[in-house]
PDB file of C-alpha atoms in Angstrom:
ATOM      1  CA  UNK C   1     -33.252  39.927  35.482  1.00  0.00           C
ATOM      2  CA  UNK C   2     -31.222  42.531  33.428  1.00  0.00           C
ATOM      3  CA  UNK C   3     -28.678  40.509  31.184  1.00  0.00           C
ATOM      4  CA  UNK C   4     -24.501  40.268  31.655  1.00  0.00           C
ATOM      5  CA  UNK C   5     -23.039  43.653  31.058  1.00  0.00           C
ATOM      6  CA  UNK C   6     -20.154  42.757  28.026  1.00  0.00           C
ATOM      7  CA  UNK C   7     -18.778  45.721  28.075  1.00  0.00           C
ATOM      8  CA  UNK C   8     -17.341  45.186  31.562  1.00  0.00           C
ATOM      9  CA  UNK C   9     -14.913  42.775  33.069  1.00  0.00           C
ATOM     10  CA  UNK C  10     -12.147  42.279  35.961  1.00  0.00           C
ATOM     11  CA  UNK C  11      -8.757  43.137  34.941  1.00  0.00           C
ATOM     12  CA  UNK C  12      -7.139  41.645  38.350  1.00  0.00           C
ATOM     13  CA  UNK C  13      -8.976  39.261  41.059  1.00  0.00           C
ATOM     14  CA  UNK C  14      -7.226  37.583  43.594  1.00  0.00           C
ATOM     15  CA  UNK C  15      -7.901  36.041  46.920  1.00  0.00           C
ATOM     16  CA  UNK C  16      -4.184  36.462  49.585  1.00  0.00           C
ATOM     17  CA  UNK C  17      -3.917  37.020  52.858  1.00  0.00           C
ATOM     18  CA  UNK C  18      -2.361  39.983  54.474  1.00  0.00           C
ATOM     19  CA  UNK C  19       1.453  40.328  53.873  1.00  0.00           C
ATOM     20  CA  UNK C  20       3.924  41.973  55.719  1.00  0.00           C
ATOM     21  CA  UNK C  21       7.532  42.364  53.750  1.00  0.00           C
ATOM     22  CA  UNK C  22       6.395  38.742  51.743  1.00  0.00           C
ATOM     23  CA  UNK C  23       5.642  37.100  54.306  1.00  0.00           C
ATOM     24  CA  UNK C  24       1.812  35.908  55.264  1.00  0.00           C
ATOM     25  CA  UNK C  25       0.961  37.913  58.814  1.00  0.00           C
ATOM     26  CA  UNK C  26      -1.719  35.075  59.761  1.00  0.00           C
ATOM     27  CA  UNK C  27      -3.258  31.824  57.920  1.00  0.00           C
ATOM     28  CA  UNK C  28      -4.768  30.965  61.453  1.00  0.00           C
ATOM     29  CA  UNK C  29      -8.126  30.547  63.487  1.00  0.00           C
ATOM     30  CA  UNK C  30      -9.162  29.097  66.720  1.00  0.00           C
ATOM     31  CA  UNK C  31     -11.701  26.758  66.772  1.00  0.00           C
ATOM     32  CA  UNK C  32     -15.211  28.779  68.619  1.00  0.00           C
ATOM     33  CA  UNK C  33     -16.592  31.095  66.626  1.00  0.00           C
ATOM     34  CA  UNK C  34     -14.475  33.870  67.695  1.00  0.00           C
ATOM     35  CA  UNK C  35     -11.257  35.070  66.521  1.00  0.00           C
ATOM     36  CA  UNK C  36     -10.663  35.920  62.770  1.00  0.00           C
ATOM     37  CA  UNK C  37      -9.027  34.979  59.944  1.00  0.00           C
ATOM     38  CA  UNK C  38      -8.280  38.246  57.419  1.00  0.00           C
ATOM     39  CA  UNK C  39      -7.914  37.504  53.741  1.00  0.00           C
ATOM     40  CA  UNK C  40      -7.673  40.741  50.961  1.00  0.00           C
ATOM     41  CA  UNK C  41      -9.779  40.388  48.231  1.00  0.00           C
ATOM     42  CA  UNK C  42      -7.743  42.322  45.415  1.00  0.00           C
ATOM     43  CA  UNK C  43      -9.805  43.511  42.601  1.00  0.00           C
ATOM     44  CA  UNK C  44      -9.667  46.177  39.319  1.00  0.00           C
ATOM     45  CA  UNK C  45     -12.442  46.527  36.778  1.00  0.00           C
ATOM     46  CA  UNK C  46     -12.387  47.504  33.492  1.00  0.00           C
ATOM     47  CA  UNK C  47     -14.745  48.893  30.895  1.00  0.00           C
ATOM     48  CA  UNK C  48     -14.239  49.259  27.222  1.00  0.00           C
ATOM     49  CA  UNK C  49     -14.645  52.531  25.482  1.00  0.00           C
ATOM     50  CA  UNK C  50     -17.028  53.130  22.455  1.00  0.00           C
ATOM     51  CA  UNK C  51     -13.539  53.045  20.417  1.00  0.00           C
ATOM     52  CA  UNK C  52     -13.733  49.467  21.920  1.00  0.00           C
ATOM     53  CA  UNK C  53     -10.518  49.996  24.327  1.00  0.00           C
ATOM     54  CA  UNK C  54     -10.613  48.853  27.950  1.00  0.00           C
ATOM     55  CA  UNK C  55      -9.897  51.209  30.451  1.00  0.00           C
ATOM     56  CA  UNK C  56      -9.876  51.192  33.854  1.00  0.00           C
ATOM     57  CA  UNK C  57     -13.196  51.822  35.875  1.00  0.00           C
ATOM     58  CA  UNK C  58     -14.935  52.332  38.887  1.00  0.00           C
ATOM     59  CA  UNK C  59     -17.004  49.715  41.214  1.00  0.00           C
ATOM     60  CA  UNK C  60     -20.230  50.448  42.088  1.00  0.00           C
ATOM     61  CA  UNK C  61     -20.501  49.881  45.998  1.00  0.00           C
ATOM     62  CA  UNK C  62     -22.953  47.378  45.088  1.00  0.00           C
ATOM     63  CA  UNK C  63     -20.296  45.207  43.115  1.00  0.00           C
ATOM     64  CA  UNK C  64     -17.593  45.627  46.261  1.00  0.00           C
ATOM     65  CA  UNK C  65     -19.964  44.883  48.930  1.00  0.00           C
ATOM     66  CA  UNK C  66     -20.738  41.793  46.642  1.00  0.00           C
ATOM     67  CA  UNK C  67     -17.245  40.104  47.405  1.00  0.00           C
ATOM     68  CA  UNK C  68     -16.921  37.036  49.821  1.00  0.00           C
ATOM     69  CA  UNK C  69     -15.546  34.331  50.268  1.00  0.00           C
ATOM     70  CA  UNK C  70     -16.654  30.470  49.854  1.00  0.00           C
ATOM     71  CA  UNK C  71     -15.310  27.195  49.585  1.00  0.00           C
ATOM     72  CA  UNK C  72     -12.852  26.246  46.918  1.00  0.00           C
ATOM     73  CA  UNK C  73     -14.658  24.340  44.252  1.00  0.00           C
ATOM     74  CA  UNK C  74     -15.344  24.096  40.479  1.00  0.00           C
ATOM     75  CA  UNK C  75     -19.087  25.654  41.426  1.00  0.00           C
ATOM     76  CA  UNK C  76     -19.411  28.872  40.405  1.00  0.00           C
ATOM     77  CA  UNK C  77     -22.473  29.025  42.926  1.00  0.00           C
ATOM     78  CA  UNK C  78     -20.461  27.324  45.803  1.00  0.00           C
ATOM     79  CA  UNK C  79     -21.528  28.987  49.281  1.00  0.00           C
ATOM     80  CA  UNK C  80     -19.017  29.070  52.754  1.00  0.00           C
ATOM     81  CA  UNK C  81     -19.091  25.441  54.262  1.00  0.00           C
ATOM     82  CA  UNK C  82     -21.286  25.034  57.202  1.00  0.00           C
ATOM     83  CA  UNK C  83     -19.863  26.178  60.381  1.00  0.00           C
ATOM     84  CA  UNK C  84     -17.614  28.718  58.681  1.00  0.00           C
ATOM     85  CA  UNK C  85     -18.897  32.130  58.491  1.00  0.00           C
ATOM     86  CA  UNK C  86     -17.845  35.238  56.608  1.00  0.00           C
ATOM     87  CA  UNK C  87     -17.490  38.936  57.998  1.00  0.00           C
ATOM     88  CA  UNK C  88     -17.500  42.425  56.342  1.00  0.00           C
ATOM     89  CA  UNK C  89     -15.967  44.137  59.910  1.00  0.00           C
ATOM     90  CA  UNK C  90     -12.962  43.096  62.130  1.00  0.00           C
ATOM     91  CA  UNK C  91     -14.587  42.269  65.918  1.00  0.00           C
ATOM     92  CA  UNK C  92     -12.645  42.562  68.561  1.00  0.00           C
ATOM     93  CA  UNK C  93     -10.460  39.626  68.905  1.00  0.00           C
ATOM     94  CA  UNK C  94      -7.050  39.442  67.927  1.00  0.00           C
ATOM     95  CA  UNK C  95      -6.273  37.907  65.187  1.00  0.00           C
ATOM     96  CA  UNK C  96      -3.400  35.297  64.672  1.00  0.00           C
ATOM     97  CA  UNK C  97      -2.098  32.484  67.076  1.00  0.00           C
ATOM     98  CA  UNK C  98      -1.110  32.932  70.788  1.00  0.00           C
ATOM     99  CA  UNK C  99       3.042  32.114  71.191  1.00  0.00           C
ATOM    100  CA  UNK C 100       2.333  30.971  74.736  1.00  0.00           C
ATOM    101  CA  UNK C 101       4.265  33.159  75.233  1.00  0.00           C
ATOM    102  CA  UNK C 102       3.357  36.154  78.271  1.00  0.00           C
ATOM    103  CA  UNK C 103       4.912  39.385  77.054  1.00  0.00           C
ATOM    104  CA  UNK C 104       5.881  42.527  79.070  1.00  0.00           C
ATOM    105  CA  UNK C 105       4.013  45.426  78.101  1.00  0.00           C
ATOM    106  CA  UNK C 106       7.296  46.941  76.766  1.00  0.00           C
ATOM    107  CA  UNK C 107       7.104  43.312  74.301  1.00  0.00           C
ATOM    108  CA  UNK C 108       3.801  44.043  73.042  1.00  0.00           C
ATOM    109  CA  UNK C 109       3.555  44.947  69.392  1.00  0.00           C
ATOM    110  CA  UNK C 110       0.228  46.217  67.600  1.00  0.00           C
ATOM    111  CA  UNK C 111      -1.013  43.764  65.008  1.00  0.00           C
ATOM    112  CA  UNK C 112      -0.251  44.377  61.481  1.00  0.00           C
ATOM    113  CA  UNK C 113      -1.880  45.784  58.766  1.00  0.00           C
ATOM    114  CA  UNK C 114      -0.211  46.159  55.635  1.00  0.00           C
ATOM    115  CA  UNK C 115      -1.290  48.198  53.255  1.00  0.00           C
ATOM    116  CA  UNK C 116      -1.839  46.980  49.243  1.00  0.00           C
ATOM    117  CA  UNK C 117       0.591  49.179  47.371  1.00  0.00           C
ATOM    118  CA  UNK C 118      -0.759  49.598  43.334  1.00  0.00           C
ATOM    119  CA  UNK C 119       1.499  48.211  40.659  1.00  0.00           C
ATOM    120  CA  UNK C 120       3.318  50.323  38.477  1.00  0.00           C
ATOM    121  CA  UNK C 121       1.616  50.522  35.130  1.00  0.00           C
ATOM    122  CA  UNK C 122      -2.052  49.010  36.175  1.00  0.00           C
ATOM    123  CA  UNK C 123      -3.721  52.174  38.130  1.00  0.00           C
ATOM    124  CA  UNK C 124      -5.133  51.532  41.874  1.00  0.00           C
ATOM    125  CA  UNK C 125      -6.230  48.013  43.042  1.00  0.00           C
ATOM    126  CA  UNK C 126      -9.316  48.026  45.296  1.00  0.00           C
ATOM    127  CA  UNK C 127      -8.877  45.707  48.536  1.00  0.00           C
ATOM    128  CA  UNK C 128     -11.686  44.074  50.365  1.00  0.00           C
ATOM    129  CA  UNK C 129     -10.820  42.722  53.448  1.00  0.00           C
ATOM    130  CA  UNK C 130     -13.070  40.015  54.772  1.00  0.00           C
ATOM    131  CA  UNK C 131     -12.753  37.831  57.989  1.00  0.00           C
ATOM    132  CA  UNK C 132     -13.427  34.359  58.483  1.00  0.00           C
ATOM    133  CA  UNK C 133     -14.609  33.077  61.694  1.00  0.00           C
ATOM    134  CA  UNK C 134     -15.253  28.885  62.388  1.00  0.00           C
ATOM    135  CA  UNK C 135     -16.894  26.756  65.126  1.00  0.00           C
ATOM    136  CA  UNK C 136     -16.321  23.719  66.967  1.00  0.00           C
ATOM    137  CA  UNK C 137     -17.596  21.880  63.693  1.00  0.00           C
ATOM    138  CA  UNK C 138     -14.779  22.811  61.591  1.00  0.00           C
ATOM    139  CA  UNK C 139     -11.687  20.110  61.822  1.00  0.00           C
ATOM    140  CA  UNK C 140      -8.380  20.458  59.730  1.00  0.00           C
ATOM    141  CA  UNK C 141      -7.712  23.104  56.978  1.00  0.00           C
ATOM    142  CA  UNK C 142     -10.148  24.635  54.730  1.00  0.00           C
ATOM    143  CA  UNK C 143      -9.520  26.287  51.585  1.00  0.00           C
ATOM    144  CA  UNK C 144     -11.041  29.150  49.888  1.00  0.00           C
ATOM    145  CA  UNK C 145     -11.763  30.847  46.885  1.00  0.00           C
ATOM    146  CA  UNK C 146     -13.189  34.665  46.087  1.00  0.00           C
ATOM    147  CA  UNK C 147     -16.098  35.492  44.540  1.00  0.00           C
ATOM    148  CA  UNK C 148     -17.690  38.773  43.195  1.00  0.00           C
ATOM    149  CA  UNK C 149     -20.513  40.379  41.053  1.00  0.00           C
ATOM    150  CA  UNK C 150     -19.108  42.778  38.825  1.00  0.00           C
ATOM    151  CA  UNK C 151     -21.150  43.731  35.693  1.00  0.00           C
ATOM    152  CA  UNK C 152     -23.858  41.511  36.435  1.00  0.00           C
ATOM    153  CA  UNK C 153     -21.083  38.343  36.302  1.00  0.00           C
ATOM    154  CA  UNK C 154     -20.044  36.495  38.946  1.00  0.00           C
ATOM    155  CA  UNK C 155     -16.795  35.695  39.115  1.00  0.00           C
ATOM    156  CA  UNK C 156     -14.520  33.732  41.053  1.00  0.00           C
ATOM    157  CA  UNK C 157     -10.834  33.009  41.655  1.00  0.00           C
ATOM    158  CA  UNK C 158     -11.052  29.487  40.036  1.00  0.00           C
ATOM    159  CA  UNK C 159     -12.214  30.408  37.351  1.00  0.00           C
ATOM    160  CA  UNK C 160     -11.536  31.742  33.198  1.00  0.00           C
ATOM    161  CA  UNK C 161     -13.584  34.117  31.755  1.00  0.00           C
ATOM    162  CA  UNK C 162     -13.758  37.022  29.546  1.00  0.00           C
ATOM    163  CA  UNK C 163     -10.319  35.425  28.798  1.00  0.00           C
ATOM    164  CA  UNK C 164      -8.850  35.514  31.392  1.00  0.00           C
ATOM    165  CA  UNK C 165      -7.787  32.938  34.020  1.00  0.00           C
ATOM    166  CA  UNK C 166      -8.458  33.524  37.755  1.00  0.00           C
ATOM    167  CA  UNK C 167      -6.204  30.918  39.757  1.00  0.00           C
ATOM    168  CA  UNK C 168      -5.579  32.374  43.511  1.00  0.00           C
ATOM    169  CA  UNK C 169      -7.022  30.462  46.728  1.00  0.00           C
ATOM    170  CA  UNK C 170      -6.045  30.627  50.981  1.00  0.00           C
ATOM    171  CA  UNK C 171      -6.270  27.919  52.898  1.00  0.00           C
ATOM    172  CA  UNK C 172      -7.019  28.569  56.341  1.00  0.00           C
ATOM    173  CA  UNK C 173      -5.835  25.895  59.193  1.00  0.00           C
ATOM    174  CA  UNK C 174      -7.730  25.606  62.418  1.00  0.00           C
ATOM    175  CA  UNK C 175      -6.526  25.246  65.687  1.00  0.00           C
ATOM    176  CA  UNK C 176      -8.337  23.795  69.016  1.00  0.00           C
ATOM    177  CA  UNK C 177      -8.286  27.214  71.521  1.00  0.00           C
ATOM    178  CA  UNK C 178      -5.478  27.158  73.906  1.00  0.00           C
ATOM    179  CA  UNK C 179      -6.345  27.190  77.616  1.00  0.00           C
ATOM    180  CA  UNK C 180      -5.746  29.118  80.525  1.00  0.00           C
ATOM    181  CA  UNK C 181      -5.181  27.029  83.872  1.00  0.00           C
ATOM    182  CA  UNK C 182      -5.681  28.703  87.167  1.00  0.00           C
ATOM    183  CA  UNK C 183      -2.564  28.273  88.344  1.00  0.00           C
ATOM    184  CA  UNK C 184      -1.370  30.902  85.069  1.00  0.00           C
ATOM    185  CA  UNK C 185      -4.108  33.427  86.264  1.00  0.00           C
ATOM    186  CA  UNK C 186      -2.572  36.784  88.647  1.00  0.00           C
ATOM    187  CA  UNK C 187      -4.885  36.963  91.623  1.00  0.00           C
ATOM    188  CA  UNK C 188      -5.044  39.200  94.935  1.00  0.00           C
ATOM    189  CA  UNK C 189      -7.755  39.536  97.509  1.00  0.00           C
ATOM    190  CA  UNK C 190      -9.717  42.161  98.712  1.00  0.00           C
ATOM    191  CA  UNK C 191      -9.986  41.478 102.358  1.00  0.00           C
ATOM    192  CA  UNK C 192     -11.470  45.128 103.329  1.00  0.00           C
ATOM    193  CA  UNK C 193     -13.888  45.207 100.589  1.00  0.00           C
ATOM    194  CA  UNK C 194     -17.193  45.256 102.140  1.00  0.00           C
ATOM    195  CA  UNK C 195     -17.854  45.551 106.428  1.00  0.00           C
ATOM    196  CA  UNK C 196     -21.027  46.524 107.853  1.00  0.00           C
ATOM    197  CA  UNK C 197     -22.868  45.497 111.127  1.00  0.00           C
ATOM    198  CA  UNK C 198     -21.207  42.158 111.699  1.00  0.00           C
ATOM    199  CA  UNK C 199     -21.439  41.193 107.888  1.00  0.00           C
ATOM    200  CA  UNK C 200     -17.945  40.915 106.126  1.00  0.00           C
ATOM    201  CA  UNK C 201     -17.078  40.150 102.721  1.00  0.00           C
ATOM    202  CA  UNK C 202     -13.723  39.702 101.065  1.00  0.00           C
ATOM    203  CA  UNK C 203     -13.293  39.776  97.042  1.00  0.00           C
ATOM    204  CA  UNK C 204     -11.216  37.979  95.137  1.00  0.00           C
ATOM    205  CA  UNK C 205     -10.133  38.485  91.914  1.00  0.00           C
ATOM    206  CA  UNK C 206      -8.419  36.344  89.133  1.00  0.00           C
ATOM    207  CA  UNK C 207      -6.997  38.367  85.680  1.00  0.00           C
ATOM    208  CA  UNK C 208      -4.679  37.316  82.956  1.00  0.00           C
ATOM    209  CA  UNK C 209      -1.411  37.607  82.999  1.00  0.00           C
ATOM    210  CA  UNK C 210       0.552  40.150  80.934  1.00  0.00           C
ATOM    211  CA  UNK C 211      -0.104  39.391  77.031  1.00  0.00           C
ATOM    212  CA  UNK C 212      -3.622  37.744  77.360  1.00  0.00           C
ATOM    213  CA  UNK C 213      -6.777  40.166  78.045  1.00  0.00           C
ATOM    214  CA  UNK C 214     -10.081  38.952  78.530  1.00  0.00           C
ATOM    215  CA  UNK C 215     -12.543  39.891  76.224  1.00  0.00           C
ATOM    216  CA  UNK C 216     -15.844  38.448  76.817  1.00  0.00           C
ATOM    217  CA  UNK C 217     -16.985  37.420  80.430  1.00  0.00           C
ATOM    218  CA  UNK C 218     -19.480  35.117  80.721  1.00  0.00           C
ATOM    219  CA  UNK C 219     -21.537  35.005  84.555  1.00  0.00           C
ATOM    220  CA  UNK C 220     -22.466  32.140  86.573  1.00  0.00           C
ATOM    221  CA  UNK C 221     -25.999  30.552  85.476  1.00  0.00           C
ATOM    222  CA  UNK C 222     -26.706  29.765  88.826  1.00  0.00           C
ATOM    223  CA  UNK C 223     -25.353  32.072  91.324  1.00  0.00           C
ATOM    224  CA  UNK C 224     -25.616  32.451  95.346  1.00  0.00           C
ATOM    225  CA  UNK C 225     -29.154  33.609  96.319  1.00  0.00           C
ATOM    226  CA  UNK C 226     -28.775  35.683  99.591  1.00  0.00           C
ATOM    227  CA  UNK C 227     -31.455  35.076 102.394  1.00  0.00           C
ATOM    228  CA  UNK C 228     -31.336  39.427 102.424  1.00  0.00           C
ATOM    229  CA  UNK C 229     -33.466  40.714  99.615  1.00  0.00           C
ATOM    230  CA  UNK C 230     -32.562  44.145 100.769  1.00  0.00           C
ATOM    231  CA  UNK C 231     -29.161  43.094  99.556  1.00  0.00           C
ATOM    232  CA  UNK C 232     -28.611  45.015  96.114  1.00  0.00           C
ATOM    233  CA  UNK C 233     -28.447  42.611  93.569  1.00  0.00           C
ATOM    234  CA  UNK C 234     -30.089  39.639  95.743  1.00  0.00           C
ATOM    235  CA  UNK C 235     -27.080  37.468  94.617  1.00  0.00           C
ATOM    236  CA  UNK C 236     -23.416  36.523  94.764  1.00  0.00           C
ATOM    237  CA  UNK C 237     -21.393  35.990  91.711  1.00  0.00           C
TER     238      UNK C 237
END
């Protein structure tokens, strides 16, 4: 194992979550497995010069694709807590908590993404976005801290080093999923949808309502068997 690299170090590491005009865009996940939870990991490196000045530097892809996010301790080798899990891409749920609210389409508004603006003075911050996800294990809030190997040093956001003190954490608060009773679902009937030699089938269907799309549909286990095996598909769902 090579040794710690002292001639590197992070200028700026924080843990947030997503901001839009100062104010937090979503500190919220439903309960499944599911939706997300973005936080921004905001990082800057810096290595010193052989006059011995730090300046700022690159990350190797290595040392960004090192960043994640675990559970807020004093352990420097602290890992996610079980039934919490950590992504590098958004899926495609939407993020944040459902109003209850059914919007016209006119209402609907895209979900925000604010971009990390560099400070004046400092040079460009790098921003890894991560997404937490948590399953029917996971009760109350949980909070978080960063971590990162830059330089062949971890580091986290609880944490002082190279002189420096890292103090930023989210805490994310989980909510039971929301549910959709029938009597909330649009539905309509297809009463011409299939006619043939005395055999007659009508259709009906059942969507969300305006605001709510569904994203995953999960079939029957144990659907109709039809006495017809010529019958494409052999089944009724």
């Amino acid at each position: 194992m090579k040794a710690e690299d002292p001639n590197v170090r992070l200028k700026t590491f924080d843990i947030e979550f997503p901001r839009d005009g100062g104010n937090v865009v979503n500190n919220e996940v439903y309960l499944g497995g599911k939706q997300q939870c973005q936080v921004n990991i905001i990082v800057q490196k810096e290595r010193r010069n052989a006059e011995g000045i730090w300046e700022l530097a690159a990350f190797e892809a290595t040392e960004l694709e090192s960043a994640t996010v675990v559970e807020y301790s004093t352990n420097p080798e602290a890992t996610i807590p079980a039934g919490w899990y950590c992504d590098t891409k958004r899926n495609e749920f939407n993020m944040g908590r459902w109003s209850g609210v059914l919007e016209e389409p006119s209402m609907a508004t895209a979900p925000s993404n604010p971009i990390i603006q560099p400070m004046p003075g400092i040079g460009p911050l790098e921003n890894e976005k991560r997404y937490l996800r948590c399953d029917l294990r996971s009760t109350g809030n949980q909070q978080f801290y960063g971590k990162i190997t830059v330089g062949r040093k971890t580091y986290t956001t609880n944490m002082e080093r190279d002189n420096v003190n890292y103090q930023s954490s989210v805490t994310v608060k989980c909510q039971e999923p929301y549910t959709l009773s029938a009597e909330r679902l649009d539905h309509w009937a297809d009463t011409d949808a299939f006619s043939v030699q005395g055999v007659d089938v009508d259709i009906y269907y059942w969507t969300p309502p305006l605001g709510l799309r569904f994203v995953e549909n999960i079939p029957p286990t144990d659907p109709v068997k039809l006495k017809d095996p010529s019958v494409q598909g052999g089944s009724l769902f």
